Amino acid sequence: MTTLVLGAQTGISGDMTVAALLDLGADFEKLQQVLATLPDQQFQIAVSRVKKNALTACDFKVTLTNGAADTDHDMNYLFGEKAHHPKTSRHEHPEASTAAHDHEHHHRDHRHLDDIFRLLDQTSATDRAKNIAKKIFTIVAEAEAKAHGVAIDEVHFHEVGALDSIVDILSVAVLIDDLNVDQVIVTALGEGYGEIRCQHGILPIPVPAVSHIAEAHGLTLSRIDCKGEFVTPTGAAIVAALKTAEQLPQRYKILKSGLGAGKRNYDRPSLLRASLIQATGDQCGQDKVIELSTNIDDSTAETLGFTLEKLYAHGALEAWFTPIYTKKCRPAYILSVLCKPDQQEKLENIIFSNTTTIGIRSREVFRRILKRHQLTVQTPYGDAEVKVCEVPDQEGVFHTRFYPEYETVKRLAKEHNLDLPGLYRLVQNAAENA
């Protein structure tokens, strides 16, 4: 398992993430090959070394050749007393285009989510990289839709739909895919304070899109004692899309690290550290989940069973019923659900709409989880999926254990009219001998 740690204590943005991953050792040539297949080629990229507070860091720069101005790094525009009005601002937030924009300007700077997906699909990126990029864009679109009170398909991307931000997000996805990262730890996002200018006026820091992303995906913000925007919407969306945990293992080795530089000049420099780590000692991971629970005493068994199936179909990690007696000695059930923070509201709505409950309790819980990966094994009856886990004994020594996936074993048993226990043992033996 490859574990990536993003040290975002002094902020995160798209270009900082690309720079940190390149400095970590991700394949720059592979990135160039993918970017060369973007349908819109009105950009140039450059990678260089810069110094921030005497530390050397990687800088990733996208320069547009379509005439668009870059105000995202213009400190006078972002934080100056008076705003100047460049032709195109990357800090414009999504909003319906006005008639004053000509067709060329509209085509270049305003894109819907579907437009961006079509651009991504035309590149040579792997399916995994495309899916990562689409997930990041979707998270931003959801936040901007909420900020502006419009449907997600009505969001006109400007800041994040601009070509340089498309390059940033696609680059992050390609490099994450190249590093074959399957776990990403982000402990906290360092954010400054104050206000920042966008085309439509002055916004508080964190800007609304960042606030909505942090709220929807359970991101932890840590205040930096410095005026300025350290977490951009793109940076927050990258964390929301990639993060699998926010707790470092108790003991670990740093295998490799890289440092990406931010371009804005604050009193405190923006630097993003990316590290590949290997846990030592206890090889179990830890993550934070939400536990939902509610007492139900007047729903039918069929309704409860249907609700359980629907919860699993929409992302529940675990769901179960516990028989209890409530007031007046009524027989009832506690419905309990474990889920990721970003799934909480959706699963609560499923419970409300499919049962008779009128209240749901929630709390944060931490899980110690075993390292696991999927293995496909061949049997005389077809391929079967097996979950492979590293399990500690009471002395702390880890051993490999194989768990055939029930759904694939059931499918093969039905197709070949076999008994389930015998086929289960066959798959397990195949995995142990693989």
XYZ file of C-alpha atoms in Angstrom:
434
model
C 0.000 0.000 0.000
C 1.347 3.426 -0.999
C 0.538 6.126 1.554
C 0.847 9.781 0.593
C 0.887 12.498 3.235
C 0.047 16.062 2.188
C 1.372 18.507 4.770
C -0.943 21.439 4.101
C -0.259 23.371 7.306
C 0.545 26.452 5.200
C -2.153 25.962 2.607
C -2.841 24.099 -0.605
C -3.710 25.018 -4.192
C -3.698 23.247 -7.524
C -0.269 24.375 -8.691
C 1.269 23.760 -5.248
C 0.003 20.163 -5.336
C 1.385 19.543 -8.827
C 4.752 20.995 -7.795
C 4.941 18.915 -4.603
C 4.095 15.669 -6.445
C 6.681 16.386 -9.146
C 9.287 17.120 -6.472
C 8.315 13.842 -4.848
C 9.304 12.012 -8.007
C 6.150 11.643 -10.115
C 6.843 11.228 -13.832
C 7.046 14.641 -15.539
C 7.396 13.145 -19.019
C 4.190 11.148 -18.578
C 2.451 14.352 -17.490
C 3.707 16.202 -20.567
C 2.416 13.429 -22.825
C -1.078 13.632 -21.324
C -1.230 17.443 -21.367
C -0.234 17.385 -25.033
C -3.544 15.639 -25.765
C -5.759 18.335 -24.202
C -7.936 19.720 -27.032
C -7.241 23.318 -25.956
C -3.483 23.896 -26.269
C -3.407 27.629 -25.487
C -1.012 27.178 -22.567
C 2.588 26.469 -21.689
C 3.961 24.818 -18.557
C 7.271 25.353 -16.784
C 8.874 23.611 -13.806
C 11.608 25.375 -11.855
C 13.244 25.698 -8.446
C 12.443 28.651 -6.196
C 13.387 29.662 -2.656
C 10.900 30.381 0.120
C 12.395 31.447 3.462
C 15.727 29.934 2.397
C 14.055 26.601 1.541
C 14.301 25.333 -2.020
C 11.006 24.129 -3.493
C 9.520 23.115 -6.814
C 7.383 25.605 -8.743
C 4.830 24.568 -11.373
C 3.672 27.395 -13.612
C 0.974 27.462 -16.272
C 1.173 30.388 -18.688
C -1.834 31.042 -20.895
C -1.298 32.024 -24.507
C -4.944 32.964 -25.169
C -4.653 36.529 -23.873
C -6.275 35.854 -20.488
C -4.814 37.833 -17.590
C -3.596 36.016 -14.473
C -4.883 37.865 -11.411
C -4.801 34.787 -9.174
C -1.251 35.708 -8.182
C -1.621 39.506 -8.508
C -1.330 40.631 -4.876
C -2.337 44.212 -5.703
C -5.558 43.009 -7.332
C -6.379 40.433 -4.657
C -5.572 42.499 -1.578
C -4.960 46.075 -2.741
C -7.008 49.075 -1.616
C -8.335 49.693 -5.132
C -9.194 47.135 -7.762
C -8.007 47.392 -11.309
C -10.058 45.616 -13.958
C -8.116 43.200 -16.137
C -9.836 41.670 -19.126
C -10.086 38.253 -17.525
C -9.928 37.319 -13.866
C -9.284 33.791 -12.668
C -10.815 34.790 -9.348
C -14.236 35.346 -10.860
C -16.680 32.953 -9.262
C -19.121 30.868 -11.352
C -22.185 32.792 -12.346
C -24.442 33.135 -15.357
C -22.651 34.843 -18.234
C -23.724 38.378 -19.050
C -24.567 39.666 -22.503
C -21.525 41.889 -22.327
C -19.261 38.889 -22.836
C -18.600 38.142 -26.481
C -18.797 34.594 -27.814
C -15.040 34.047 -27.852
C -14.660 35.222 -24.272
C -17.598 33.068 -23.197
C -16.179 30.008 -24.917
C -12.733 30.525 -23.469
C -13.555 31.303 -19.865
C -17.028 29.920 -19.106
C -17.506 26.155 -19.187
C -20.112 23.850 -17.716
C -19.167 20.663 -15.888
C -20.113 18.562 -18.929
C -17.835 20.691 -21.125
C -14.894 20.017 -18.823
C -15.682 16.284 -18.680
C -15.622 16.157 -22.486
C -12.198 17.816 -22.512
C -10.874 15.298 -19.994
C -12.303 12.340 -21.918
C -10.403 13.403 -25.045
C -7.023 13.199 -23.307
C -4.762 10.146 -23.123
C -4.997 10.016 -19.317
C -5.868 6.657 -17.763
C -9.452 6.023 -16.698
C -8.368 6.289 -13.060
C -6.748 9.686 -13.639
C -9.809 10.947 -15.531
C -12.084 9.819 -12.718
C -9.936 11.581 -10.126
C -10.019 14.812 -12.133
C -13.784 14.557 -12.633
C -14.291 13.979 -8.917
C -12.300 17.119 -8.068
C -14.284 19.212 -10.560
C -17.588 17.798 -9.296
C -16.730 18.734 -5.702
C -15.983 22.309 -6.755
C -19.172 22.456 -8.837
C -21.291 21.305 -5.899
C -19.746 23.948 -3.636
C -20.153 26.747 -6.174
C -23.740 25.696 -6.913
C -24.523 25.964 -3.215
C -22.743 29.311 -2.899
C -24.677 30.829 -5.800
C -28.016 29.078 -5.256
C -28.142 27.337 -8.643
C -28.288 23.735 -9.848
C -24.963 22.035 -10.470
C -25.580 21.826 -14.225
C -26.185 25.594 -14.283
C -22.784 26.435 -12.812
C -20.603 28.321 -15.282
C -17.021 27.657 -14.296
C -14.768 30.647 -14.629
C -12.023 30.451 -12.048
C -11.819 26.657 -12.032
C -13.064 26.343 -15.598
C -10.226 28.520 -16.877
C -7.661 26.581 -18.847
C -4.844 26.971 -16.320
C -6.971 25.404 -13.584
C -7.998 22.553 -15.889
C -4.288 21.906 -16.429
C -3.645 22.009 -12.660
C -6.422 19.540 -11.792
C -5.683 17.142 -14.646
C -1.990 17.242 -13.679
C -2.757 16.349 -10.057
C -4.865 13.398 -11.216
C -2.193 12.123 -13.628
C 0.571 12.371 -11.009
C -1.483 10.682 -8.263
C -2.223 7.880 -10.705
C 1.460 7.632 -11.649
C 2.507 7.332 -7.992
C -0.126 4.559 -7.595
C -1.277 6.123 -4.336
C -4.090 4.271 -2.587
C -4.138 6.115 0.744
C -3.854 9.877 1.300
C -3.470 11.421 4.751
C -4.152 15.130 5.277
C -4.050 16.169 8.928
C -5.304 19.777 8.567
C -5.541 22.659 6.118
C -3.780 25.842 7.204
C -5.908 28.868 6.316
C -5.325 32.570 6.859
C -7.841 35.296 7.611
C -9.095 38.575 6.225
C -10.693 39.337 2.870
C -9.883 38.784 -0.786
C -11.125 40.456 -3.956
C -12.913 38.670 -6.774
C -14.660 40.121 -9.815
C -17.929 40.478 -7.922
C -16.535 42.156 -4.824
C -14.789 41.412 -1.555
C -15.139 37.935 -0.027
C -14.252 36.741 3.486
C -11.500 34.156 3.939
C -12.063 31.222 3.700
C -14.064 31.995 0.574
C -17.578 30.460 0.358
C -16.548 27.623 -1.961
C -13.815 26.505 0.457
C -16.231 26.730 3.394
C -18.846 24.617 1.606
C -16.274 21.985 0.587
C -14.920 21.793 4.148
C -18.459 21.452 5.512
C -19.595 18.817 3.003
C -16.481 16.649 3.261
C -15.522 17.022 6.917
C -12.227 18.821 6.298
C -10.348 20.215 9.283
C -9.125 23.811 9.009
C -6.344 25.231 11.151
C -5.985 29.004 11.382
C -2.685 30.567 10.339
C -1.889 33.847 12.063
C -1.422 35.622 8.748
C -3.699 37.635 6.481
C -4.346 35.949 3.157
C -6.041 33.064 1.350
C -3.911 29.958 1.782
C -6.527 27.352 0.762
C -8.041 27.808 -2.698
C -11.242 26.071 -3.839
C -9.135 23.828 -6.083
C -6.861 22.926 -3.167
C -9.793 22.132 -0.880
C -11.427 20.005 -3.597
C -8.203 18.059 -4.147
C -8.105 17.183 -0.448
C -11.807 16.296 -0.383
C -11.405 14.005 -3.402
C -8.218 12.255 -2.287
C -8.183 12.165 1.515
C -8.727 8.753 3.086
C -7.531 9.592 6.619
C -6.375 12.524 8.733
C -4.393 10.663 11.386
C -0.752 9.716 10.881
C 0.330 6.280 12.119
C 2.053 6.304 15.488
C 5.310 5.113 13.920
C 6.360 5.511 10.296
C 9.318 5.971 7.976
C 9.501 8.743 5.379
C 10.453 7.047 2.121
C 10.514 10.175 -0.024
C 9.377 13.797 0.189
C 8.852 16.810 -2.037
C 8.080 20.482 -1.516
C 5.765 22.581 -3.678
C 5.806 26.372 -3.576
C 2.879 28.760 -3.663
C 3.183 31.904 -5.770
C 1.500 34.493 -3.565
C 3.794 36.555 -1.378
C 2.484 36.550 2.185
C 4.302 37.271 5.446
C 4.343 33.505 5.860
C 5.259 31.507 2.738
C 2.895 28.911 1.261
C 4.627 25.535 1.054
C 3.035 22.136 0.532
C 5.013 19.067 1.579
C 4.200 15.723 -0.045
C 5.660 12.566 1.525
C 5.480 8.862 0.824
C 5.538 6.997 4.136
C 5.642 3.434 5.418
C 4.073 2.557 8.753
C 6.311 0.644 11.166
C 5.326 -1.346 14.221
C 1.549 -1.329 14.182
C 0.688 -1.765 10.518
C -3.000 -1.026 11.055
C -4.458 2.203 9.784
C -6.881 4.545 11.485
C -9.662 6.651 10.086
C -12.510 8.792 11.362
C -16.094 7.852 10.566
C -19.550 8.981 11.638
C -21.834 6.668 13.594
C -25.558 7.345 13.091
C -28.180 5.761 15.317
C -31.921 6.016 15.827
C -34.612 4.110 17.732
C -37.458 2.745 15.591
C -40.546 1.090 17.099
C -43.236 1.435 14.426
C -41.734 0.427 11.052
C -42.386 -2.966 9.452
C -39.658 -5.564 9.042
C -39.923 -5.239 5.252
C -39.407 -1.458 5.490
C -36.382 -1.878 7.717
C -34.849 -4.452 5.366
C -35.396 -2.179 2.367
C -33.806 0.731 4.251
C -30.748 -1.373 5.070
C -30.272 -2.304 1.400
C -30.620 1.314 0.327
C -28.102 2.517 2.915
C -25.509 0.052 1.635
C -26.237 1.023 -1.967
C -25.528 4.681 -1.159
C -22.206 4.335 0.642
C -22.808 3.020 4.172
C -19.685 1.290 5.498
C -21.700 -0.800 7.954
C -25.370 -0.854 8.965
C -27.159 -3.046 11.494
C -30.187 -3.430 13.776
C -30.136 -4.065 17.537
C -33.341 -5.250 19.260
C -34.277 -3.140 22.315
C -37.225 -2.271 24.555
C -38.237 1.388 24.727
C -40.715 3.343 26.869
C -43.823 1.453 27.978
C -41.787 -1.706 27.273
C -42.362 -1.451 23.503
C -40.175 -3.809 21.411
C -38.078 -1.744 18.993
C -34.809 -1.622 17.072
C -31.789 0.652 17.051
C -30.687 1.298 13.476
C -26.926 2.003 13.465
C -24.881 3.150 10.474
C -21.167 3.827 9.966
C -20.296 6.213 7.150
C -17.696 8.667 5.881
C -18.329 12.290 6.968
C -19.202 13.382 3.437
C -21.949 10.714 3.245
C -23.688 11.660 6.502
C -26.420 13.961 5.186
C -27.308 11.674 2.276
C -27.680 8.615 4.542
C -29.641 10.566 7.157
C -32.089 11.603 4.426
C -32.493 7.945 3.387
C -33.304 6.999 6.993
C -35.795 9.850 7.372
C -37.551 9.126 4.069
C -37.764 5.341 4.491
C -38.542 4.891 8.188
C -40.808 6.493 10.776
C -38.005 8.015 12.843
C -38.080 11.745 13.579
C -34.548 12.100 14.964
C -31.072 10.691 14.321
C -28.095 10.780 16.685
C -24.533 11.138 15.328
C -21.020 11.043 16.718
C -17.454 10.817 15.444
C -15.684 7.511 16.039
C -12.219 6.285 15.133
C -11.541 2.866 13.646
C -8.388 0.807 13.704
C -8.458 -0.885 10.325
C -6.338 -3.611 8.784
C -4.379 -3.059 5.624
C -6.151 -4.737 2.761
C -6.132 -5.065 -0.999
C -8.107 -6.928 -3.647
C -6.805 -10.032 -5.417
C -8.338 -11.791 -8.414
C -7.749 -15.558 -8.451
C -8.501 -18.115 -11.149
C -10.629 -21.197 -10.423
C -11.976 -23.952 -12.731
C -15.303 -22.099 -12.599
C -14.072 -18.589 -13.381
C -12.291 -15.656 -11.742
C -13.130 -14.754 -8.140
C -12.347 -11.675 -6.048
C -10.580 -12.077 -2.719
C -9.871 -9.512 -0.021
C -6.327 -9.868 1.364
C -5.715 -8.518 4.874
C -2.682 -8.270 7.141
C -3.861 -9.499 10.568
C -1.823 -9.149 13.794
C -1.634 -11.926 16.361
C -1.573 -11.179 20.096
C 2.217 -10.640 19.908
C 1.805 -7.996 17.191
C 3.207 -10.173 14.394
C 1.287 -9.746 11.143
C 0.035 -12.624 9.039
C -1.809 -12.688 5.722
C -5.444 -13.764 5.712
C -7.696 -14.260 2.694
C -11.412 -13.450 2.578
C -13.244 -14.557 -0.606
C -15.758 -11.883 -1.628
C -19.244 -13.266 -1.060
C -20.856 -11.728 -4.152
C -18.377 -13.268 -6.608
C -18.494 -16.675 -4.902
C -22.310 -16.558 -4.919
C -22.340 -15.696 -8.629
C -20.065 -18.629 -9.525
C -22.080 -20.995 -7.316
C -25.296 -20.019 -9.104
C -23.755 -20.214 -12.574
C -22.359 -23.729 -12.001
C -24.951 -25.072 -9.532
C -22.353 -25.585 -6.794
C -22.654 -25.518 -3.020
C -21.456 -22.228 -1.504
C -19.242 -23.569 1.361
C -17.284 -25.883 -0.940
C -16.705 -23.163 -3.536
C -15.737 -20.731 -0.771
C -12.991 -23.125 0.386
C -11.834 -23.626 -3.208
C -11.446 -19.867 -3.751
C -9.646 -19.448 -0.433
C -7.176 -22.247 -1.279
C -6.558 -20.664 -4.697
C -5.777 -17.355 -3.024
C -3.423 -18.909 -0.478
C -1.509 -20.671 -3.277
C -1.451 -17.675 -5.638
